[in-house]
XYZ file of C-alpha atoms in Angstrom:
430
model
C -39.559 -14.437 -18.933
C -42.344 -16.211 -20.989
C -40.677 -19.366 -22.660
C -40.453 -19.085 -26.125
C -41.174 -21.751 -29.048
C -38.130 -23.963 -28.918
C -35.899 -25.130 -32.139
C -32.200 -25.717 -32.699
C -29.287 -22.174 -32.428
C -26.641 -20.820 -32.974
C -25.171 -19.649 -29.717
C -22.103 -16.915 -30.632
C -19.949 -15.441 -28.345
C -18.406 -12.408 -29.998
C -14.725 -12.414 -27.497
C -12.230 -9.809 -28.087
C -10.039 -11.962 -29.818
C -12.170 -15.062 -30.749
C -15.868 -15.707 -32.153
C -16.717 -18.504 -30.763
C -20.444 -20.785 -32.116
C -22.121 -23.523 -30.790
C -25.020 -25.451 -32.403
C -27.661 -26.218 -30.163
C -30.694 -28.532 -31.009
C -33.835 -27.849 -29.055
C -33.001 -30.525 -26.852
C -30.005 -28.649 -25.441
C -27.454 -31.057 -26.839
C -24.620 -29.710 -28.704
C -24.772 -30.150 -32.435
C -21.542 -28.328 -32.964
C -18.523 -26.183 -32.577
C -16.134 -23.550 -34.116
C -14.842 -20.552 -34.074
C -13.014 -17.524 -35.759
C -10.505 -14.609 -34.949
C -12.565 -11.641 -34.266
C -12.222 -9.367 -36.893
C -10.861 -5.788 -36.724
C -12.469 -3.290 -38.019
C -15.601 -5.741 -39.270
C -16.853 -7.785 -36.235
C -19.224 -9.038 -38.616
C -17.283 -10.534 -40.618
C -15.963 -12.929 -38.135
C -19.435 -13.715 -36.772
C -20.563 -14.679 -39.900
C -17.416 -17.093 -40.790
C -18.070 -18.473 -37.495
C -22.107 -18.945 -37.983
C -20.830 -20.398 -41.486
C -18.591 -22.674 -40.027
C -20.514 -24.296 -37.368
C -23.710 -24.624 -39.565
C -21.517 -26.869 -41.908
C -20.024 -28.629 -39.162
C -23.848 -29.554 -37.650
C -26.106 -32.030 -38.833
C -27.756 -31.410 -42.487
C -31.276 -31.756 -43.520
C -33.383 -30.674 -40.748
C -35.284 -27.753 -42.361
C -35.254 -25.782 -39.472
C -33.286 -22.222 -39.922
C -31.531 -22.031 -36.235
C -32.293 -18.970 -34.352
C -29.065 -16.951 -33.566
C -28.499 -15.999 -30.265
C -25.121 -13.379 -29.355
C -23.598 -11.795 -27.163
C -20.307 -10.052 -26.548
C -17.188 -8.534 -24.769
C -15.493 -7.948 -27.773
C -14.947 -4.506 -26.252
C -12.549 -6.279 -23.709
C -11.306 -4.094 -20.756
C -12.560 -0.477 -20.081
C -9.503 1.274 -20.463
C -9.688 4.386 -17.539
C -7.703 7.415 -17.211
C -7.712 9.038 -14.328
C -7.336 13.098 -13.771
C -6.798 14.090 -10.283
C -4.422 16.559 -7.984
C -1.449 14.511 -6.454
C -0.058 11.344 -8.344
C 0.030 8.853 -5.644
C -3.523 9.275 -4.363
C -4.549 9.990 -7.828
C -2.944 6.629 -8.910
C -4.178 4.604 -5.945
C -7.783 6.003 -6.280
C -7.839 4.924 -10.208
C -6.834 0.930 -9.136
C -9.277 1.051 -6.494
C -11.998 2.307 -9.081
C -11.471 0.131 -11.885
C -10.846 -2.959 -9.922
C -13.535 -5.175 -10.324
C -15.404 -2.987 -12.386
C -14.311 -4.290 -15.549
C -11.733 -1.349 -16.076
C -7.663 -0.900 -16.406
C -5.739 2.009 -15.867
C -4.099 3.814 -19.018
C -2.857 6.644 -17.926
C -2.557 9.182 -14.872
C -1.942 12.591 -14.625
C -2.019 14.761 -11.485
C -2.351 18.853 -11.111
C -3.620 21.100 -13.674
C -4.662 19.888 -17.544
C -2.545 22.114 -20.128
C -2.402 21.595 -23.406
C 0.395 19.455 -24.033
C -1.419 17.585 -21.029
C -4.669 17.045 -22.688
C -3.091 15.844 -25.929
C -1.471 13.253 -23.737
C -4.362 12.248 -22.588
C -6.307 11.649 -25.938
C -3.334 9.210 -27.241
C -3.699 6.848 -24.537
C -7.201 6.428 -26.164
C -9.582 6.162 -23.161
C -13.066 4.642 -22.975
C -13.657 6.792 -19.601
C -12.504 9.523 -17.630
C -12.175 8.985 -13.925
C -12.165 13.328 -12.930
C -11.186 13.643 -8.819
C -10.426 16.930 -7.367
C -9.252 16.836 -3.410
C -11.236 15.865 -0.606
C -14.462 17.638 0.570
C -13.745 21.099 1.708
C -10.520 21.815 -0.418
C -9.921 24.493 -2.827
C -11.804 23.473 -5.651
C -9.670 25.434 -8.283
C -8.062 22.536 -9.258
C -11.124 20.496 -9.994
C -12.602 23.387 -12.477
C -9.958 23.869 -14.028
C -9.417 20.818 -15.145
C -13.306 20.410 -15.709
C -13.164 23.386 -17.759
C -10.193 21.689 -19.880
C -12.184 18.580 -20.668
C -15.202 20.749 -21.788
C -13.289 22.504 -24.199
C -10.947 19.460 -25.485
C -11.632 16.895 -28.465
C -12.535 14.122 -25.969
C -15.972 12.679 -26.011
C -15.437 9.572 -23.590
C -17.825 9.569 -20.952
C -16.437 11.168 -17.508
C -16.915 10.139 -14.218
C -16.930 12.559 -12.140
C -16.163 11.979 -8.349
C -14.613 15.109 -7.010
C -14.692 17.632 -4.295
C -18.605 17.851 -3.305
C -18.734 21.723 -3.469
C -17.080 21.971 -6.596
C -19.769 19.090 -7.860
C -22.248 21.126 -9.353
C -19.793 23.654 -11.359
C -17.458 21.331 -12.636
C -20.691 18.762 -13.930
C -22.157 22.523 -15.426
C -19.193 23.227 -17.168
C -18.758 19.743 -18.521
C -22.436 19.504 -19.224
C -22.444 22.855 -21.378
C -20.223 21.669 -24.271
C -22.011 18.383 -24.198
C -19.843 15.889 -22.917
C -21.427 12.947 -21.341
C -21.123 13.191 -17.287
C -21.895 10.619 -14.591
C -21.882 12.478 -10.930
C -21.370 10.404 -8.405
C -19.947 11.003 -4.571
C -16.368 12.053 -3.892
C -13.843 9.335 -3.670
C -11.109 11.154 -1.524
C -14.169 12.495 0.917
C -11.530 13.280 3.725
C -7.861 13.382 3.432
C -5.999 9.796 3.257
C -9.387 8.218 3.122
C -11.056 6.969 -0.109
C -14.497 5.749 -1.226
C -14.564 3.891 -4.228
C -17.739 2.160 -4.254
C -19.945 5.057 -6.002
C -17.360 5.738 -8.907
C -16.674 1.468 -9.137
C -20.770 1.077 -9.458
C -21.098 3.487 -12.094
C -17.800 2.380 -14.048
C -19.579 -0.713 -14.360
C -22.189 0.609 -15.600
C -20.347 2.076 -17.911
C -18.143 -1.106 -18.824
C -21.879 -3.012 -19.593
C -22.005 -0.777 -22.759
C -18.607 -0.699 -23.576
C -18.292 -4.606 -23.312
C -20.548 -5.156 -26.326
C -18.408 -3.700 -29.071
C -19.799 -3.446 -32.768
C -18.108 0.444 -32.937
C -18.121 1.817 -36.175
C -21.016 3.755 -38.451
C -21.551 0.824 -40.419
C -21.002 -2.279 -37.921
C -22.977 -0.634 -34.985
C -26.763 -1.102 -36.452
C -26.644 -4.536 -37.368
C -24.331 -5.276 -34.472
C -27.113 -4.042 -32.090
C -29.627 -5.762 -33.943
C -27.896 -9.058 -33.040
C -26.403 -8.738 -30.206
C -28.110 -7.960 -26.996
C -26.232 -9.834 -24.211
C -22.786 -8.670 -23.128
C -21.026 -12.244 -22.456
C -20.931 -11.847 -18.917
C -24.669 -11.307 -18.676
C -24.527 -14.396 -20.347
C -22.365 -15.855 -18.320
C -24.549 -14.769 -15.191
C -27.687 -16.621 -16.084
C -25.681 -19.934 -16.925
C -24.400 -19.558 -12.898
C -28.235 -18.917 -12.207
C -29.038 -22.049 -13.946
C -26.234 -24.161 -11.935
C -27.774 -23.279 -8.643
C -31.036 -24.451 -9.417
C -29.712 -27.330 -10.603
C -27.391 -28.047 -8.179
C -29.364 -26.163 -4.907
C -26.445 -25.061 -4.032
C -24.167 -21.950 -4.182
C -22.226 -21.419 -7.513
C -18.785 -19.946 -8.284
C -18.024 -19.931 -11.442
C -15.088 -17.819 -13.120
C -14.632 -16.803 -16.540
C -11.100 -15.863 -17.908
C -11.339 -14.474 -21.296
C -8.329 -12.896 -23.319
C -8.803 -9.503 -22.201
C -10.952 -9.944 -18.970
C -11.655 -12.351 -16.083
C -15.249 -12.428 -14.559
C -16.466 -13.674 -11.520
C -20.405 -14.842 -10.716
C -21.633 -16.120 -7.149
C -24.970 -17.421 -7.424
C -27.377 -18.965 -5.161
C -30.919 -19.778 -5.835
C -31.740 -16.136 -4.348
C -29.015 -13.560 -6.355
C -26.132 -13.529 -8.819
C -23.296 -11.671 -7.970
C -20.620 -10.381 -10.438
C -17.437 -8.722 -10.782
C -15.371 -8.313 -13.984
C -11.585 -7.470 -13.543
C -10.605 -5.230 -16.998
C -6.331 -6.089 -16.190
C -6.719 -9.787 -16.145
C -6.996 -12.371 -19.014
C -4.455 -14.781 -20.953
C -3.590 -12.762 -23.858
C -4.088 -8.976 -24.080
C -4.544 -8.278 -20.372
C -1.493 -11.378 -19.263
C 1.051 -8.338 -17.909
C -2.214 -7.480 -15.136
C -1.923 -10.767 -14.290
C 2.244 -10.585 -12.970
C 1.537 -7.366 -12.100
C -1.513 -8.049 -9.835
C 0.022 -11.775 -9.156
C 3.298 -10.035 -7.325
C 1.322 -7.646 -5.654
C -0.893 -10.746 -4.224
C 2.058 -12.279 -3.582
C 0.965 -15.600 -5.497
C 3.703 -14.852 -8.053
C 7.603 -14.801 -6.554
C 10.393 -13.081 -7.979
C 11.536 -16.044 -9.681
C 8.595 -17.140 -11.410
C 8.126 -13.570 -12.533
C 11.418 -13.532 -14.376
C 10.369 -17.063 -16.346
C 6.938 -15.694 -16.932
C 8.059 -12.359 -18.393
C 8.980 -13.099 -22.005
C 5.889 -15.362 -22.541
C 3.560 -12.570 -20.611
C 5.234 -10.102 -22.897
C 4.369 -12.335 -25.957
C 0.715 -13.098 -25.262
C 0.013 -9.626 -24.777
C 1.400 -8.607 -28.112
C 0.100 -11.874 -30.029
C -3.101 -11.746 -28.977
C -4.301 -14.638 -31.335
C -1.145 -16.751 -30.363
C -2.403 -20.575 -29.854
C -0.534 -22.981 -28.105
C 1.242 -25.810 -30.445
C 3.418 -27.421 -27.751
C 2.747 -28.412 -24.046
C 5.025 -26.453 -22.957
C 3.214 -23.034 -24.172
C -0.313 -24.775 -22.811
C 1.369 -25.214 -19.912
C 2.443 -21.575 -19.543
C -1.242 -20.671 -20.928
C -2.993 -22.760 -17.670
C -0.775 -21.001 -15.430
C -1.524 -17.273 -16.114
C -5.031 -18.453 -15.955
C -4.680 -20.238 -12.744
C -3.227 -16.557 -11.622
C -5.915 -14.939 -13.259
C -8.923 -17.013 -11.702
C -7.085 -16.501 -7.871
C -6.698 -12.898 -8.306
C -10.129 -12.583 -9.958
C -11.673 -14.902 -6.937
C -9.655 -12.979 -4.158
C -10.830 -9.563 -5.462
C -14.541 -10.621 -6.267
C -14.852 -12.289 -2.156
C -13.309 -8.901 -0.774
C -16.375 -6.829 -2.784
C -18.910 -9.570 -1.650
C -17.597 -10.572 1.472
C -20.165 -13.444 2.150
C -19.816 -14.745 -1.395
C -17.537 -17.249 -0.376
C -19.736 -19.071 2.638
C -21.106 -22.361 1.651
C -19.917 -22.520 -2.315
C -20.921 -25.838 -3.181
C -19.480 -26.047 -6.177
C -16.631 -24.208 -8.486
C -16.733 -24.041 -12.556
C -13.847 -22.637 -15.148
C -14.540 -21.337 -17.876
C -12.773 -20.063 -20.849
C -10.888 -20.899 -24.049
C -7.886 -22.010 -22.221
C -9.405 -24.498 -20.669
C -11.275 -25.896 -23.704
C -7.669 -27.272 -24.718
C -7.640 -30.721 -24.733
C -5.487 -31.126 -21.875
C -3.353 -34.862 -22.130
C -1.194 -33.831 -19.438
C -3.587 -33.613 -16.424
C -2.325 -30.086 -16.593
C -6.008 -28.747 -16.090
C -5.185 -30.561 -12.290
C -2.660 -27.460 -11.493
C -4.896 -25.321 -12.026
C -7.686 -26.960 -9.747
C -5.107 -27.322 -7.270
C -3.790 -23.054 -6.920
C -7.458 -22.411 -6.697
C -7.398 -25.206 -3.401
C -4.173 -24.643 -2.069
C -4.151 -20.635 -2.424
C -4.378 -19.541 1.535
C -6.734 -16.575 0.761
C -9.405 -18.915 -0.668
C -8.930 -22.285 0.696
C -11.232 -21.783 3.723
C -13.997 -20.916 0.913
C -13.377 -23.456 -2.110
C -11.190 -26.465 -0.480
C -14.142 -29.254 -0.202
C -15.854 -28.022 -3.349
C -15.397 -29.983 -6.570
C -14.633 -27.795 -9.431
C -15.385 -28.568 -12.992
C -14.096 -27.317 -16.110
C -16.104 -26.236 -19.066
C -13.680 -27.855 -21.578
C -17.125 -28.458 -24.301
C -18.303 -24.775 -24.507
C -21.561 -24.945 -22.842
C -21.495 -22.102 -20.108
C -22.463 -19.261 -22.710
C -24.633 -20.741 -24.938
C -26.597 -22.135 -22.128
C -26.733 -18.467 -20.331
C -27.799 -17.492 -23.843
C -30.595 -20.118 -23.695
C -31.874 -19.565 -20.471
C -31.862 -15.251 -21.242
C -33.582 -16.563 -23.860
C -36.410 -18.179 -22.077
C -35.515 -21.690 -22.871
C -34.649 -22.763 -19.597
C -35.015 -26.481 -20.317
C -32.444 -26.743 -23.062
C -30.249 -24.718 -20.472
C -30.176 -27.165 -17.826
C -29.924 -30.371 -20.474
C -26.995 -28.427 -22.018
C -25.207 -27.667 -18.499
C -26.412 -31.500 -17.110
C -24.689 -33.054 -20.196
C -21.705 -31.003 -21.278
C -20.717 -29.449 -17.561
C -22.215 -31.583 -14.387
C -21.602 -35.087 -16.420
């Protein structure tokens, strides 16, 4: 990318429950911080109380209008229902799917749509349909009937569709004639008790990238799209790119949000992401003692503690901790978060965990001030976990407890690669 002319910015992150703005002067050192609830309905409104606030919180009299540079995941986790012919494969092939693809399952149903079926299906609000329909060489009945269904229902979510290959073409022609967006992709139950869920997982991503930015709404979306062009973990991406040139090195670095966790392993040669849609700290906290049990990270008895203050952080999305005892409980489920996150992202990119140099968190729960040395926990379940010890036990990790990892991933998409690195040397390597 050609640099650009450099001057201070405003670097917003648009999350799906906070706005967050730094000030950036053209040196790369930060000016200033704050940030905002998202708002409903309006995501412009918070942006601009945000921009507001962290112009009058930086330094007065320059003369220089900052640029603004966004981006976004105030979408938060693709939420994926999944239509297929027998509930426990239909339910199994859905997890495998969305994981790591920035998804969460919403809602299965197995066998033929009917009305009362489809109507089910439409209040569990999906962002995408996941349509399977038996392995290759079944009878494909099933799988255009229920094709036919979605063509004629009031659904206009995109729809993946990954079923029987001879039924392919029909069921994307009958989908296709009533206009409903389709993405084809190969079978994901190609022989019986076997599944494939790479194709469908790539283009659920895909999917997610749009989703992630958020801005819906006939008078939000134009000036939404006007200002925001990076989803957050694009963002996030380049910052991890920047780290391993600065560092030569191989990068982990893992982002847990409210509603999603993401996971970049960079080198000097490639980035490599995945974004899990069930994990965060506040709306997506039940994945995370769901998907910690079924790690086994989380036992019975910690489960039981955990549940009232999962159930709570899911339904308060904009709770803040005042005590140390509820910071305390807010570095755990992110500890949880960042090992599931990390064990799913090295199983996908199986030699993303040779030679990682060094390890970064990032996130609004670890921007609290932490008095405690509670932020040492979590360093040590990333160490100590006996899935990813081998990988991460002699690299440091650092926390990015000033807010520099997105606005310097903004920076550097923006071409200012210089204030990047000052901004991650200063605020992140020390």
């Amino acid at each position: 990318m050609t640099p650009v002319d450099e001057g201070p910015s405003v670097c917003l992150d648009v999350g799906s429950t906070w706005t967050k703005a730094a000030l950036v002067r053209s040196d790369g050192a930060l000016a200033g911080f704050a940030e905002h609830p998202t708002t409903a309905g309006d995501v412009l409104a918070g942006m601009d109380a945000a921009v507001r606030a962290v112009s009058a919180a930086g330094p007065s009299g320059t003369g220089v209008e900052p640029e603004l540079l966004a981006c976004s995941s105030a979408g938060g986790g693709l939420r994926l229902a999944v239509i297929g012919s027998d509930r426990l494969t239909t339910t199994e092939a859905g997890h495998r799917v969305a994981c790591s693809a920035g998804a969460h399952v919403v809602h299965v149903h197995a066998g033929p749509l009917e009305p009362a079926d489809v109507r089910m299906l439409r209040s569990t609000r999906p962002g995408v349909v996941l349509l399977l329909g038996g392995a290759d060489g079944d009878d494909p009945a099933g799988l255009l009937h229920n094709a036919g269904r979605l063509a004629r229902a009031r659904i206009r979510t995109p729809i993946v569709l990954a079923g029987n290959a001879a039924a392919q073409e029909d069921a994307l022609a009958l989908l296709r004639a009533t206009g409903r967006t389709v993405v084809p992709c190969d079978n994901v139950l190609p022989r019986r008790g076997e599944l494939a869920p790479e194709p469908a997982r790539a283009a659920l991503a895909v999917l997610y990238q749009r989703h992630a930015l958020g801005g819906r709404g006939p008078a939000v979306a134009p000036r939404f799209r006007r200002l925001v062009r990076v989803a957050t973990p694009d963002a996030v991406g380049h910052a991890a790119s920047a780290l391993a040139r600065i560092c030569d090195a191989r990068v982990l670095l893992v982002d847990v949000g409210c509603a999603t966790t993401d996971v970049h392993s960079a080198s000097r040669a490639d980035v490599r992401r995945t974004v899990e849609g069930d994990l965060g700290v506040r709306a997506a906290a039940g994945g995370v003692l769901v998907e910690g049990q079924a790690e086994g990270v989380v036992d019975p008895v910690e489960a039981d503690l955990l549940g009232p203050t999962v159930t709570r952080m899911a339904s308060e999305v904009g709770l803040v901790p005042r005590d140390p005892g509820s910071a305390a409980e807010d570095r755990r489920i992110a500890a949880l978060a960042s090992v599931i996150a990390v064990r799913r992202h090295l199983r996908v990119h199986r030699d993303a965990g040779r030679d990682v140099e060094l390890v970064v968190l990032s996130g609004g729960v670890f921007r609290q001030r932490d008095r405690s040395g509670g932020l040492g926990a979590v360093v040590a379940t990333l160490r100590t976990d006996p899935v990813l010890a081998p990988a991460l036990r002699d690299a440091p990790v650092v926390v990015d407890a000033d807010f520099a990892v997105v606005p310097a991933g903004l920076l550097a998409a923006r071409g200012r690669t210089t204030a990047a690195e000052s901004l991650l040397r200063d605020h992140l390597l020390g």
